[in-house]
Tab-separated table of C-alpha atoms and ligand atoms in Angstrom:
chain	number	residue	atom	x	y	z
A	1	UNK	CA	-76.074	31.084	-190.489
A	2	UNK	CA	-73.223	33.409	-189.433
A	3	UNK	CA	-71.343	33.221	-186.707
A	4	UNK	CA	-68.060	34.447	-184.980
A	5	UNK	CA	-65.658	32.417	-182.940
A	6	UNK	CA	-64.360	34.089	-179.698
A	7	UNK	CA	-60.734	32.231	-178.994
A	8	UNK	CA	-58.587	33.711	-175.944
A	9	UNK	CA	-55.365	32.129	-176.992
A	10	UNK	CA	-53.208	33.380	-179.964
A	11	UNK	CA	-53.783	30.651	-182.638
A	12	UNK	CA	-57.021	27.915	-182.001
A	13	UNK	CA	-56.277	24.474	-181.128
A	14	UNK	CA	-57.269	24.270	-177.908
A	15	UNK	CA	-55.384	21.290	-175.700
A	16	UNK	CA	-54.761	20.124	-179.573
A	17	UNK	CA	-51.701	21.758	-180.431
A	18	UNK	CA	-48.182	21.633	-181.942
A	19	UNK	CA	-45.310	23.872	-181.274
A	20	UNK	CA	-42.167	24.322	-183.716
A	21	UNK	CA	-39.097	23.629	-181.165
A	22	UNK	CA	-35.796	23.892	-182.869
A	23	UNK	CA	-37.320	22.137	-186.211
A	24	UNK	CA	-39.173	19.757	-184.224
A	25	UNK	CA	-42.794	19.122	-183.759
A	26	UNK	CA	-43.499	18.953	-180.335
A	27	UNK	CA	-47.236	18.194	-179.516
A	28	UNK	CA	-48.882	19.742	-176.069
A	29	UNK	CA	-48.714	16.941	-174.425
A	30	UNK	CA	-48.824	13.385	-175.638
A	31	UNK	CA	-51.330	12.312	-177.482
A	32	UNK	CA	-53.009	10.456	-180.199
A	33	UNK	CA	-55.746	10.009	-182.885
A	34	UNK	CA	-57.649	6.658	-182.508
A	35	UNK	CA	-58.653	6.246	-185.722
A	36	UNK	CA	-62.010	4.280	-185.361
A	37	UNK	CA	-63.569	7.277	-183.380
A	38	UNK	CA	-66.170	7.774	-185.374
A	39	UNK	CA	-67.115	10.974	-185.142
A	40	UNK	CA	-63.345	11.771	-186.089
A	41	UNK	CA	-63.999	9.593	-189.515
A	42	UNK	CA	-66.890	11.236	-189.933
A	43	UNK	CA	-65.384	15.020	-190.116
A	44	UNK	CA	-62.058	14.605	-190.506
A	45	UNK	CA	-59.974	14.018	-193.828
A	46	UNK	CA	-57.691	10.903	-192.835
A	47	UNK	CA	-55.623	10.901	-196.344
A	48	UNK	CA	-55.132	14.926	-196.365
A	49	UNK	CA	-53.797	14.692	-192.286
A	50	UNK	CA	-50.979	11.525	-193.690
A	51	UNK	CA	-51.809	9.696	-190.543
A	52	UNK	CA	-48.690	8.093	-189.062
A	53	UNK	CA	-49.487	4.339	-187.104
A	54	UNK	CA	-47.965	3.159	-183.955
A	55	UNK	CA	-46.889	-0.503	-183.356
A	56	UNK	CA	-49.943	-2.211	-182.148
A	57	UNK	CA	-48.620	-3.604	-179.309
A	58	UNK	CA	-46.273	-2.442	-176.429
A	59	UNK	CA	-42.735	-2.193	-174.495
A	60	UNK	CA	-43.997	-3.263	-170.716
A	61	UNK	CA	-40.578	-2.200	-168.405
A	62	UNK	CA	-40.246	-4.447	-165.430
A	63	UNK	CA	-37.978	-6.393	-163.957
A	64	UNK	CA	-34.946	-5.118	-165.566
A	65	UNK	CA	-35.811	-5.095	-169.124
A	66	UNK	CA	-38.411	-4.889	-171.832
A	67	UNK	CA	-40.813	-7.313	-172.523
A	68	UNK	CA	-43.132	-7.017	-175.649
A	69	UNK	CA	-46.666	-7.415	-175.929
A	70	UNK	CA	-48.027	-8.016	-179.143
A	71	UNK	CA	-51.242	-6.385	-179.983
A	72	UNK	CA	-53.702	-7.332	-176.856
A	73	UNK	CA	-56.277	-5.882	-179.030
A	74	UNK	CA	-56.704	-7.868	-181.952
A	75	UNK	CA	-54.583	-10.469	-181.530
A	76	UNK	CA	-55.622	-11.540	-177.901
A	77	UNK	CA	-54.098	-15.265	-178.227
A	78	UNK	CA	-50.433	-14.112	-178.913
A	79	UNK	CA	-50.262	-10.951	-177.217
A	80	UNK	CA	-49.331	-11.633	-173.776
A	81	UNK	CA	-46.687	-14.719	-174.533
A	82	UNK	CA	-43.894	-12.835	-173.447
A	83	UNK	CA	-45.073	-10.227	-170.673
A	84	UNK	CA	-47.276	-13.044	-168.383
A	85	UNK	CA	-45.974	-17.011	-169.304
A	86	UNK	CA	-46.107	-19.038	-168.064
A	87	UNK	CA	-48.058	-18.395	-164.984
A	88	UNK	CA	-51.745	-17.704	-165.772
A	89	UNK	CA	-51.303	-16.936	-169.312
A	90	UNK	CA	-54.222	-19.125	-170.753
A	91	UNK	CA	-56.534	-17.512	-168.178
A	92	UNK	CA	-55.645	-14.174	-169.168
A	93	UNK	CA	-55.735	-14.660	-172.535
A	94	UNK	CA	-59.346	-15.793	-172.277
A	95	UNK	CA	-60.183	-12.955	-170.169
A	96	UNK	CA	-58.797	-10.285	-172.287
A	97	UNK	CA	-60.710	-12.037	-175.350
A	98	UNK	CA	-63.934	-11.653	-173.658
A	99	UNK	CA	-63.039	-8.357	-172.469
A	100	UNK	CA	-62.658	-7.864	-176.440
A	101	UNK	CA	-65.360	-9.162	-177.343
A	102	UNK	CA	-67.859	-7.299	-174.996
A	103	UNK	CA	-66.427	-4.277	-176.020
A	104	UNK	CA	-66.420	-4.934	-179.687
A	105	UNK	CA	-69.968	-6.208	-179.937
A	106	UNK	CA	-72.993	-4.522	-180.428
A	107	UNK	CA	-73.524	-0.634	-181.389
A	108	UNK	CA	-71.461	1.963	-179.777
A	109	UNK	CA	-74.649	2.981	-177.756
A	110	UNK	CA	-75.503	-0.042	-176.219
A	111	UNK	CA	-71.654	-0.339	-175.006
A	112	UNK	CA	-72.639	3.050	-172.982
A	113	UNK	CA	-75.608	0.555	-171.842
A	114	UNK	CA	-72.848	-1.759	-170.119
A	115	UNK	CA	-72.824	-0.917	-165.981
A	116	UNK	CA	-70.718	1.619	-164.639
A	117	UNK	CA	-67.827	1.121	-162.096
A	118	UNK	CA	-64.813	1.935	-162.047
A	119	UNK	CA	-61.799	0.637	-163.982
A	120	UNK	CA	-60.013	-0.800	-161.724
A	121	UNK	CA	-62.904	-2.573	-160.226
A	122	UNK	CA	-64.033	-3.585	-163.358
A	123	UNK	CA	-60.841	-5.148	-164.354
A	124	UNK	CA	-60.474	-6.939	-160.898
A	125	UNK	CA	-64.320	-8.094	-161.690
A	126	UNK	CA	-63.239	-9.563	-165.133
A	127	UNK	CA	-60.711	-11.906	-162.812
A	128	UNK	CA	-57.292	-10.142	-164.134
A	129	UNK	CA	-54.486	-11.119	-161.825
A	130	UNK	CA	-52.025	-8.461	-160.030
A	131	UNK	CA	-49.432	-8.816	-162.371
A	132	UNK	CA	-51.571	-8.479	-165.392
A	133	UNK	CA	-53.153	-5.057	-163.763
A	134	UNK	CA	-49.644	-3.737	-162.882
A	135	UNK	CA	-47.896	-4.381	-165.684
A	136	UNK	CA	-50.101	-4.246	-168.464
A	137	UNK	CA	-54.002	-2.265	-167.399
A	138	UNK	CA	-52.269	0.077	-164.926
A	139	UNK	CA	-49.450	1.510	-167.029
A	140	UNK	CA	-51.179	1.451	-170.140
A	141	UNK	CA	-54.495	2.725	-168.954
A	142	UNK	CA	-53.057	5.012	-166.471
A	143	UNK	CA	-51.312	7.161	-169.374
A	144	UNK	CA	-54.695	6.991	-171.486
A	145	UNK	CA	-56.942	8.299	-168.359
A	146	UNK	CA	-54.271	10.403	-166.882
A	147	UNK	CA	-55.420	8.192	-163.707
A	148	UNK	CA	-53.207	6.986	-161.365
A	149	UNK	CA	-55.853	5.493	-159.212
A	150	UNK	CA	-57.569	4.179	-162.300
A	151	UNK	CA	-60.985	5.264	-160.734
A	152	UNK	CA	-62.248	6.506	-164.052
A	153	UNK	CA	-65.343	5.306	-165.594
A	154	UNK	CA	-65.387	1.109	-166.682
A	155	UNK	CA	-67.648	2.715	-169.403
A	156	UNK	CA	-64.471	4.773	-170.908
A	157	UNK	CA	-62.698	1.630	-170.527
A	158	UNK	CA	-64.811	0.081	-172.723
A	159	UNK	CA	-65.019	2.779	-175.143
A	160	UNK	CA	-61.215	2.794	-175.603
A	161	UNK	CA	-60.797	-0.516	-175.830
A	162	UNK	CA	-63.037	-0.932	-178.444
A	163	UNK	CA	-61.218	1.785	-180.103
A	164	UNK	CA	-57.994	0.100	-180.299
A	165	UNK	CA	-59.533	-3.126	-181.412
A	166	UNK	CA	-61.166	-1.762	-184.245
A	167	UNK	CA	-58.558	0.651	-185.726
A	168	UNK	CA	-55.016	1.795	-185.395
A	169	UNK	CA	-52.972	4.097	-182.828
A	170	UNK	CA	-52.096	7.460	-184.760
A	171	UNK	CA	-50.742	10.795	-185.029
A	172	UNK	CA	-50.833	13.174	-188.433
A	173	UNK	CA	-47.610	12.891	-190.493
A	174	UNK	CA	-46.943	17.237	-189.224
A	175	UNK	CA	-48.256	17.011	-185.902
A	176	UNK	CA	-51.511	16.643	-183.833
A	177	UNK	CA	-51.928	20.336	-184.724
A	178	UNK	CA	-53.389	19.584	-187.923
A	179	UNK	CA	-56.406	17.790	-186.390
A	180	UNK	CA	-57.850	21.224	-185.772
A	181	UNK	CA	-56.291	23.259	-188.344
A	182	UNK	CA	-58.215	20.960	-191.105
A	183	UNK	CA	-61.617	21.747	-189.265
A	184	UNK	CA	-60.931	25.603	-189.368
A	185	UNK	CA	-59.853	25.153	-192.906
A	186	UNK	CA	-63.821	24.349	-193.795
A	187	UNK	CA	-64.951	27.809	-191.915
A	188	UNK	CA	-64.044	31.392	-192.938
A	189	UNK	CA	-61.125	32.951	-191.436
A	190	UNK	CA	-62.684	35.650	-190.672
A	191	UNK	CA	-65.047	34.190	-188.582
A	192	UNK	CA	-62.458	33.336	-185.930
A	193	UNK	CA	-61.686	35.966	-183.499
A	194	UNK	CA	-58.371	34.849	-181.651
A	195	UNK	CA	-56.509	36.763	-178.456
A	196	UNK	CA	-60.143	37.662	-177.476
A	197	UNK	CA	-61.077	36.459	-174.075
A	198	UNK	CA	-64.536	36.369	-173.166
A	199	UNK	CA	-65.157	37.149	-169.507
A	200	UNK	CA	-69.084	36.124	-168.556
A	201	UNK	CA	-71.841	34.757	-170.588
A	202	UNK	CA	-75.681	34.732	-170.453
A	203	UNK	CA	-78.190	33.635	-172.441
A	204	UNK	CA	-77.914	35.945	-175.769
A	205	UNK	CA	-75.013	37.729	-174.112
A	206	UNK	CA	-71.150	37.602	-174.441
A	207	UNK	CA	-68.877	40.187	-172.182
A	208	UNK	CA	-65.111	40.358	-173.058
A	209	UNK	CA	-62.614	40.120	-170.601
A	210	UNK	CA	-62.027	44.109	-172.471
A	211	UNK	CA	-64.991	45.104	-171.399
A	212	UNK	CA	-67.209	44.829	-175.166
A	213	UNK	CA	-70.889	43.575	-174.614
A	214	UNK	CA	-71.655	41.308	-177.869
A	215	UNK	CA	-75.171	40.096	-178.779
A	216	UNK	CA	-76.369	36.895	-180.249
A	217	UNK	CA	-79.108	34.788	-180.991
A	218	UNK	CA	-77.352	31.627	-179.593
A	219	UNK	CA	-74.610	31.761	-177.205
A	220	UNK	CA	-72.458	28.562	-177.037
A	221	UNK	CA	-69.205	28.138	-174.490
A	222	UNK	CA	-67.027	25.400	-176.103
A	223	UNK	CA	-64.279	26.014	-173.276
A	224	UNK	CA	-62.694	23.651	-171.034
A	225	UNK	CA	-64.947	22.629	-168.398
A	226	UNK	CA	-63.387	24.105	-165.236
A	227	UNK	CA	-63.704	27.446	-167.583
A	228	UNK	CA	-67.030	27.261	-168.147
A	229	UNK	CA	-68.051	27.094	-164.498
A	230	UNK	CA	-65.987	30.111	-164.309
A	231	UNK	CA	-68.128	32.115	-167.241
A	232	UNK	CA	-71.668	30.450	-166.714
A	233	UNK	CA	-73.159	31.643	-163.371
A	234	UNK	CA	-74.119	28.426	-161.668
A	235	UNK	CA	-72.456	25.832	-164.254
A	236	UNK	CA	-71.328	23.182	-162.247
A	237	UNK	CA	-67.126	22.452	-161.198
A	238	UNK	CA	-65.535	20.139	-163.294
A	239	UNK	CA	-62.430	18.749	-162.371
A	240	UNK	CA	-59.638	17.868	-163.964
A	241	UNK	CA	-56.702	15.133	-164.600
A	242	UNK	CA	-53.432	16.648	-165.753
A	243	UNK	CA	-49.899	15.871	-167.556
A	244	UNK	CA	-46.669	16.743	-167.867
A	245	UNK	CA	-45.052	15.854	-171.369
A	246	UNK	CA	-40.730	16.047	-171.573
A	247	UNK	CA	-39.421	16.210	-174.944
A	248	UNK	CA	-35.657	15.342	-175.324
A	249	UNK	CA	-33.847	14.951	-178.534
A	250	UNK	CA	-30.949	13.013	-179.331
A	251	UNK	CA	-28.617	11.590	-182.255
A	252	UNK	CA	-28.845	7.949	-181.137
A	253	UNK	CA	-32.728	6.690	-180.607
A	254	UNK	CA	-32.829	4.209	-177.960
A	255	UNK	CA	-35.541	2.539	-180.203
A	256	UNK	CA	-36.223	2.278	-183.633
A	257	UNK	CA	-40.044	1.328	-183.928
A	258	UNK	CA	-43.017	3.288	-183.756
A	259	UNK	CA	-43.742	1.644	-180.398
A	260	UNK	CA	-45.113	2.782	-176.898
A	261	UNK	CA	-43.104	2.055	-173.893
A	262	UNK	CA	-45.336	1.769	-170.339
A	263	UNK	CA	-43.330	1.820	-167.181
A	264	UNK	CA	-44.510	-2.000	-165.893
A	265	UNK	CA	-43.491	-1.111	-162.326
A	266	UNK	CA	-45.600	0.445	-159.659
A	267	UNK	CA	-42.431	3.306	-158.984
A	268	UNK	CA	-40.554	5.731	-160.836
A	269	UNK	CA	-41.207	9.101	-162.464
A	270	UNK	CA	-42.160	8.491	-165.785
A	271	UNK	CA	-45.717	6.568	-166.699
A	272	UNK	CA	-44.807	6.178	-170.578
A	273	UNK	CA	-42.326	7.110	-173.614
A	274	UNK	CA	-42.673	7.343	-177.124
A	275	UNK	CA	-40.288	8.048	-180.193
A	276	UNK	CA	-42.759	10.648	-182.086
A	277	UNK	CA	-40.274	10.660	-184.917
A	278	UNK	CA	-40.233	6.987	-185.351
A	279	UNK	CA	-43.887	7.247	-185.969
A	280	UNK	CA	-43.493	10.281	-188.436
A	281	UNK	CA	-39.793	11.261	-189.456
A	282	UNK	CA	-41.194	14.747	-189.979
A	283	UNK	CA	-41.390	15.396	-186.209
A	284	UNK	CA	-37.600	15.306	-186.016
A	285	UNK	CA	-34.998	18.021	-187.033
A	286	UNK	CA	-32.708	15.988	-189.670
A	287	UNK	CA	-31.447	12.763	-188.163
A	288	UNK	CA	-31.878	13.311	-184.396
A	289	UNK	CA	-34.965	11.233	-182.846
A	290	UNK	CA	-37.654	13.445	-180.991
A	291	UNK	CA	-38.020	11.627	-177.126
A	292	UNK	CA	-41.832	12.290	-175.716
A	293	UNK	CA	-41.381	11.276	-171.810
A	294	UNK	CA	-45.216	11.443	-170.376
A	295	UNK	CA	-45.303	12.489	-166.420
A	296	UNK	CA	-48.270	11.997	-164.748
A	297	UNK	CA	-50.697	14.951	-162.738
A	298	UNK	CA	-48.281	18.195	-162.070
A	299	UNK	CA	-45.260	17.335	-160.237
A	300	UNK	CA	-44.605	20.150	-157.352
A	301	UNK	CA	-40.696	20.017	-158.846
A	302	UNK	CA	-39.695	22.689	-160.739
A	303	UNK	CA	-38.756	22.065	-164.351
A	304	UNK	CA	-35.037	21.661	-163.510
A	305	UNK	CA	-35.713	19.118	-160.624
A	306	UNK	CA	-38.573	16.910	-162.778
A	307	UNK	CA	-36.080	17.220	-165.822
A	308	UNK	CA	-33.396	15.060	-163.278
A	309	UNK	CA	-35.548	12.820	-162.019
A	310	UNK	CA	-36.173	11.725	-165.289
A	311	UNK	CA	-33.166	11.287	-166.672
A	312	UNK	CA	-31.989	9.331	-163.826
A	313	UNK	CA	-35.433	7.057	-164.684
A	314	UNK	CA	-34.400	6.713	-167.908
A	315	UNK	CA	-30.406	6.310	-167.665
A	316	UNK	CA	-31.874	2.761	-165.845
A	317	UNK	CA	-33.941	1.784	-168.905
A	318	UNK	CA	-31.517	3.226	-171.688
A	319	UNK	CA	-27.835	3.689	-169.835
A	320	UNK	CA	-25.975	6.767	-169.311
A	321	UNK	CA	-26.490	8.387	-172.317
A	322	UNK	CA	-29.097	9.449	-171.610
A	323	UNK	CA	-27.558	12.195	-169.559
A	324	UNK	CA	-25.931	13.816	-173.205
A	325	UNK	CA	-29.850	13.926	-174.612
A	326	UNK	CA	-30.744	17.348	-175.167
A	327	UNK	CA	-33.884	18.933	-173.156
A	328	UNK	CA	-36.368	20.084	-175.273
A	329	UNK	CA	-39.226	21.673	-173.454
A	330	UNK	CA	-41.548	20.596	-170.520
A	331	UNK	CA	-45.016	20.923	-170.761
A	332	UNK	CA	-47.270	20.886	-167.395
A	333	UNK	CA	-51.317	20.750	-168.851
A	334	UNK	CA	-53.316	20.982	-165.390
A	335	UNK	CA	-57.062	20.588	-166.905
A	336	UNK	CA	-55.582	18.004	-169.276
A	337	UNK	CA	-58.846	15.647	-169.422
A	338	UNK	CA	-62.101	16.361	-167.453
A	339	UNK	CA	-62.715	13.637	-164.379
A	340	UNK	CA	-65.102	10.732	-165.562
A	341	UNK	CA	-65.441	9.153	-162.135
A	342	UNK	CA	-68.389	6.081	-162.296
A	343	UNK	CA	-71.763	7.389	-163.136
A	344	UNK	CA	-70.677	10.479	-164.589
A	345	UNK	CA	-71.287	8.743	-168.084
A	346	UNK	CA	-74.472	7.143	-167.002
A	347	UNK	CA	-76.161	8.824	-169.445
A	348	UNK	CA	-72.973	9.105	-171.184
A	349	UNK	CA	-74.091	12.774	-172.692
A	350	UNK	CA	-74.510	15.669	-170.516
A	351	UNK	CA	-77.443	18.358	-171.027
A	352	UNK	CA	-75.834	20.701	-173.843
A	353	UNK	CA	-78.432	23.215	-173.864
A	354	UNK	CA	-78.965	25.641	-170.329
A	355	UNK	CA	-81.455	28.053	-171.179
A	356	UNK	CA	-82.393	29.270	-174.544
A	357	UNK	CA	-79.631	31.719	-175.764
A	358	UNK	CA	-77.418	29.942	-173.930
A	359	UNK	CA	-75.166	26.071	-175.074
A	360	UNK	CA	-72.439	24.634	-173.815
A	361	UNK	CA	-70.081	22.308	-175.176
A	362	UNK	CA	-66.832	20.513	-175.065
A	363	UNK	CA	-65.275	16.755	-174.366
A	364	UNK	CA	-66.582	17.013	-170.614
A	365	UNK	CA	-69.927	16.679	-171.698
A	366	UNK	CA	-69.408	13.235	-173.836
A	367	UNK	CA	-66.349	11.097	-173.282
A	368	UNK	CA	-63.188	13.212	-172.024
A	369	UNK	CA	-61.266	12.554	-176.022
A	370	UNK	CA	-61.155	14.303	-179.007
A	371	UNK	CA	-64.111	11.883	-180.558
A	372	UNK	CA	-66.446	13.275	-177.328
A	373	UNK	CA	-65.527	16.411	-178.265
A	374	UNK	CA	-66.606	16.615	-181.878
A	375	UNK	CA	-69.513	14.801	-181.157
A	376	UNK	CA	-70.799	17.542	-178.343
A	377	UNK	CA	-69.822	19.658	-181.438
A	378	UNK	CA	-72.004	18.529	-183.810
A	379	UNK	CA	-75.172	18.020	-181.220
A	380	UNK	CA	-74.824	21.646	-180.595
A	381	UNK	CA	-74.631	22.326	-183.939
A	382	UNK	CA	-78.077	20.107	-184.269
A	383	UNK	CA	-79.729	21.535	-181.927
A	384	UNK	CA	-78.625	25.557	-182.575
A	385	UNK	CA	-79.735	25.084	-185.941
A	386	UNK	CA	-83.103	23.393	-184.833
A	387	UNK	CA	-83.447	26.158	-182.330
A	388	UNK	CA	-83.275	29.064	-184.629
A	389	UNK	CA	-84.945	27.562	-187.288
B	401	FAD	C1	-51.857	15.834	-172.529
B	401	FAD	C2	-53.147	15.435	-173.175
B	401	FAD	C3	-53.280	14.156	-173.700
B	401	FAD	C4	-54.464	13.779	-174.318
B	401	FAD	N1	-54.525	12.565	-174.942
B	401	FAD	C5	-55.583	12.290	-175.730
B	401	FAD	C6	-55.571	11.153	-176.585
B	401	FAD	O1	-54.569	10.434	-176.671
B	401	FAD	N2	-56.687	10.896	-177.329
B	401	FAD	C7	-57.795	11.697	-177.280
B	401	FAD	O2	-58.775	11.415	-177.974
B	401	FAD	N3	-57.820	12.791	-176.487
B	401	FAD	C8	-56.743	13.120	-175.735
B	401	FAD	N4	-56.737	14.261	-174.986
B	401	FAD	C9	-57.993	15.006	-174.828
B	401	FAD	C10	-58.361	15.906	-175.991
B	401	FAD	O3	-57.266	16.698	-176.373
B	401	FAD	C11	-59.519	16.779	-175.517
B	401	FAD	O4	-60.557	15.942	-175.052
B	401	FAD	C12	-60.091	17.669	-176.612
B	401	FAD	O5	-59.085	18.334	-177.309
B	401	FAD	C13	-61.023	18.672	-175.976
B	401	FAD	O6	-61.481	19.576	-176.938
B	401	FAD	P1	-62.477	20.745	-176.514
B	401	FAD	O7	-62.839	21.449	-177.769
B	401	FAD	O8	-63.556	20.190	-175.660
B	401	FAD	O9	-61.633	21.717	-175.552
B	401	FAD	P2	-60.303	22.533	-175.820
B	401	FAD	O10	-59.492	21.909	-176.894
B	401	FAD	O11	-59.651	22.691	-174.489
B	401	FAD	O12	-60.808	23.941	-176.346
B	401	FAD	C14	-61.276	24.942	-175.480
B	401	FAD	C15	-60.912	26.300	-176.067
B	401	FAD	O13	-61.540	27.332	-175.301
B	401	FAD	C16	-60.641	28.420	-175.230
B	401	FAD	N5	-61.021	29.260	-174.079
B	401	FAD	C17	-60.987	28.922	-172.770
B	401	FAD	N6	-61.430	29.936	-172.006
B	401	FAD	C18	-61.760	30.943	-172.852
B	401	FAD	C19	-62.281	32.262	-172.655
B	401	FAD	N7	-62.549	32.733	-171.449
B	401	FAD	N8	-62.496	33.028	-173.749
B	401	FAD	C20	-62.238	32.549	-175.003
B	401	FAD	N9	-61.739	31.322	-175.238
B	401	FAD	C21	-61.505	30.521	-174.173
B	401	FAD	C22	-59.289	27.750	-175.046
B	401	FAD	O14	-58.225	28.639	-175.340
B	401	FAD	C23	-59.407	26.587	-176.019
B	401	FAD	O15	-58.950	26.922	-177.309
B	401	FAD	C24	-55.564	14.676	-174.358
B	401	FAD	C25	-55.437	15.955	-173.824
B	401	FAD	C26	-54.235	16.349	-173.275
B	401	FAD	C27	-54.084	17.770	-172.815
C-alpha cells in the first residue's frame, strides 16, 4: 500500500532524538529503552541497536550522602538494606514484594484491569511510609512521569513497574536516536517527506502549512497530542508534562557505574543524574564522561540562571569541581509526555479512528512511552489496512 510520511522537522525522530555536541551524543532529553516493552521486542532489532544496561538499582541522595538501593525490582528482599534500616524495613520489603508481584502477575491486559487512582494514592494505599515515598517512589517515579505531584495514573505505575521487573534499564550503544532510525530503515526513503509541515487535516485531506492540498485514502496524524488538537477541528486538548535535560562534560566522572542518581530530598533543582557514557563509552568524546542532569517541568530561569542553580546543587553532592565541568547544552521539552491523570487509561486505549479518512495516533492514546507509542502504531496500521481492504 503506498504511502508518504509528512514530517515538519528536519530529520524524523520525533521527542526520540540524538544530537552530535562536540563528539558527544547528547539525547533530547533523558531517557531510556525498557527493554521488556513488548511492543518494542516485537519491532525493534535489540542486537543491531547494541543496547547498553544501567545498574539495576539506584543512588538515593539524602541526608548528606548516597545511599544505594539494590535492585527494588527483582531483588525486593535486599534492595532497601541500606536506604530504609532499620526502621520499617521488613514492612517495606513485604510491601514492595507484593507491589511486585501484582504487577508482575497475570497478562499485561488484565494489569490495565487493576483500579485506577493515582500514584501517590496508590502507594499511600499499599501502606508505604513517608520516608520510603520521599526518598525512594517520589524521586524515582517523579523523573519517570515527569510528575512532581505524582498524580499520574496508579495504572502507569503498574505498567512501569512491571517493566523494570521483567527486563533491564537501557539505552542503544550510539544513542536513543537509533530507536527510530532502525524503524525508518524498514520503509523507503523516499516515502518520508521531512521540513514539510502540515497545517489542517480532514478526513481524506492534508493542507500544508505552504499552502499544497494533498489527497488520500486514509489520513492519519501521528503528532504530539497538543498538535493534533491544533490540526483536527474538534480533537480534544491534551496536556502535557515537560523536562529540562543539562548535559555537562568533564575529565573526572564523579561516578564510575552505569547507575541512576535520584535526588532523595524533597528540595533542590535537580530531580535525577546519570553518567550516559558510563552506560555506553560511545556517548563520550575520548576520555571525558558525558553528565545528563534531568530538571523537572520548564524552569522560568533562563539558561544561564538554571545552568547556576545547578551547579551549586551539584557542587553539594560532588564538591567544587563541579564548577570547572564544561556546559554542554540545555534542553527545555514542554510537551515532553502527554498527562495520564486517573481514569484517563480506564480503557487504557483511546479511539484511534475519527471518521473514515481520518486516524490519529501517537503515545497519548496508549500509555505516554515509547512502547504506547508503537503499539497505537501498529493498531492504526491494523485497522488502515482493514479499512481499505
Ligand atoms: C524528556 C523525555 C523523556 C522521556 N523518557 C521516556 C522514557 O524513559 N521511556 C519511554 O518509554 N518514553 C519516554 N519518553 C516518551 C517517548 O519519547 C514518547 O512517548 C514517544 O517518543 C512518543 O512518540 P510519538 O510518535 O507518539 O510522538 P513524537 O515522537 O513526538 O512524534 C511526533 C512527530 O510529529 C511531528 N509533527 C508535529 N506537528 C507536525 C505538523 N504540523 N506537521 C508535520 N509533522 C508534525 C513532530 O515533528 C514529530 O516528529 C520521554 C520523552 C521525553 C521528551
Amino acid at each position: 500500500m503506498p504511502f508518504k510520511i509528512l514530517e515538519a522537522d528536519d530529520q524524523i525522530g520525533g521527542r526520540v532524538q540524538t544530537d552530535v555536541v562536540d563528539g558527544f551524543l547528547l539525547d533530547r532529553g533523558f531517557q531510556v529503552l525498557l527493554s521488556a516493552y513488548p511492543e518494542c521486542r516485537r519491532m525493534l532489532d535489540y542486537e543491531a541497536l547494541k543496547l547498553r544496561r544501567f545498574y539495576l538499582g539506584a543512588l538515593i541522595w539524602f541526608k548528606g550522602k548516597f545511599h544505594r538501593i539494590t535492585d527494588p525490582w527483582r531483588q525486593p528482599f535486599s534492595a532497601l538494606k541500606t536506604v530504609f534500616s532499620p526502621i520499617g524495613t521488613l514492612n517495606e520489603k513485604i510491601r514492595i514484594s507484593r507491589l511486585r508481584r501484582k504487577t508482575t502477575s497475570g497478562t499485561l491486559d488484565s494489569l490495565f484491569e487493576h483500579p485506577e487512582t493515582s500514584t501517590l494514592l496508590a502507594i499511600k494505599e499499599m501502606g508505604f511510609s513517608d520516608g520510603m515515598i520521599n526518598r525512594f517512589f517520589k524521586p524515582f517515579f517523579d523523573g519517570i512521569f515527569l510528575d512532581r505531584s505524582l498524580e499520574t495514573s496508579s495504572r502507569m505505575l503498574e505498567f512501569t513497574f512491571r517493566m523494570f521487573s521483567t527486563g533491564d534499564t537501557v539505552i542503544p550503544e550510539q544513542g536513543m536516536g537509533q530507536i527510530p532510525k532502525q524503524l525508518a530503515s524498514h520503509i523507503p526513503s523516499d516515502a518520508i517527506q521531512t521540513q514539510t509541515a502540515v497545517r489542517t487535516v480532514k478526513p481524506h485531506i492534508v493542507e500544508l502549512s505552504c499552502g499544497e492540498v494533498l489527497r488520500a485514502n486514509a489520513v492519519v496524524v501521528a503528532t504530539e497530542g497538543h498538535r493534533s488538537t491544533k490540526l483536527i477541528d474538534g480533537f480534544p486538548e491534551v496536556n502535557g508534562r515537560s523536562a529540562t535535560c543539562l548535559y555537562f562534560a568533564t575529565d573526572k566522572s564523579p561516578v564510575s557505574e552505569p547507575v541512576l542518581i535520584i535526588n532523595g530530598e524533597n528540595q533542590g533543582v535537580i530531580n535525577n543524574l546519570c553518567v550516559p557514557s558510563a552506560v555506553s563509552p560511545t556517548y563520550s568524546a575520548g576520555n571525558s564522561a558525558l553528565i545528563s542532569v534531568t530538571v523537572l517541568g520548564n524552569p522560568d530561569q533562563d539558561n544561564k540562571v538554571l545552568e547556576e542553580l545547578v551547579r551549586e546543587h551539584l557542587s553539594e553532592w560532588f564538591g567544587l569541581d563541579v564548577q570547572y565541568w564544561q556546559h554542554l547544552r540545555t534542553y527545555r521539552i514542554q510537551h515532553a509526555l502527554p498527562q495520564v491523570h486517573p481514569l484517563a487509561l480506564t480503557p487504557p486505549q483511546r479511539p484511534i479512528k475519527l471518521e473514515t479518512g481520518l486516524y490519529v495516533c501517537g503515545d497519548h492514546r496508549d500509555t505516554p512511552s515509547v512502547h504506547g507509542a508503537m503499539v497505537s502504531g501498529r493498531r492504526i496500521a491494523e485497522v488502515v489496512v482493514k479499512d481499505l481492504r
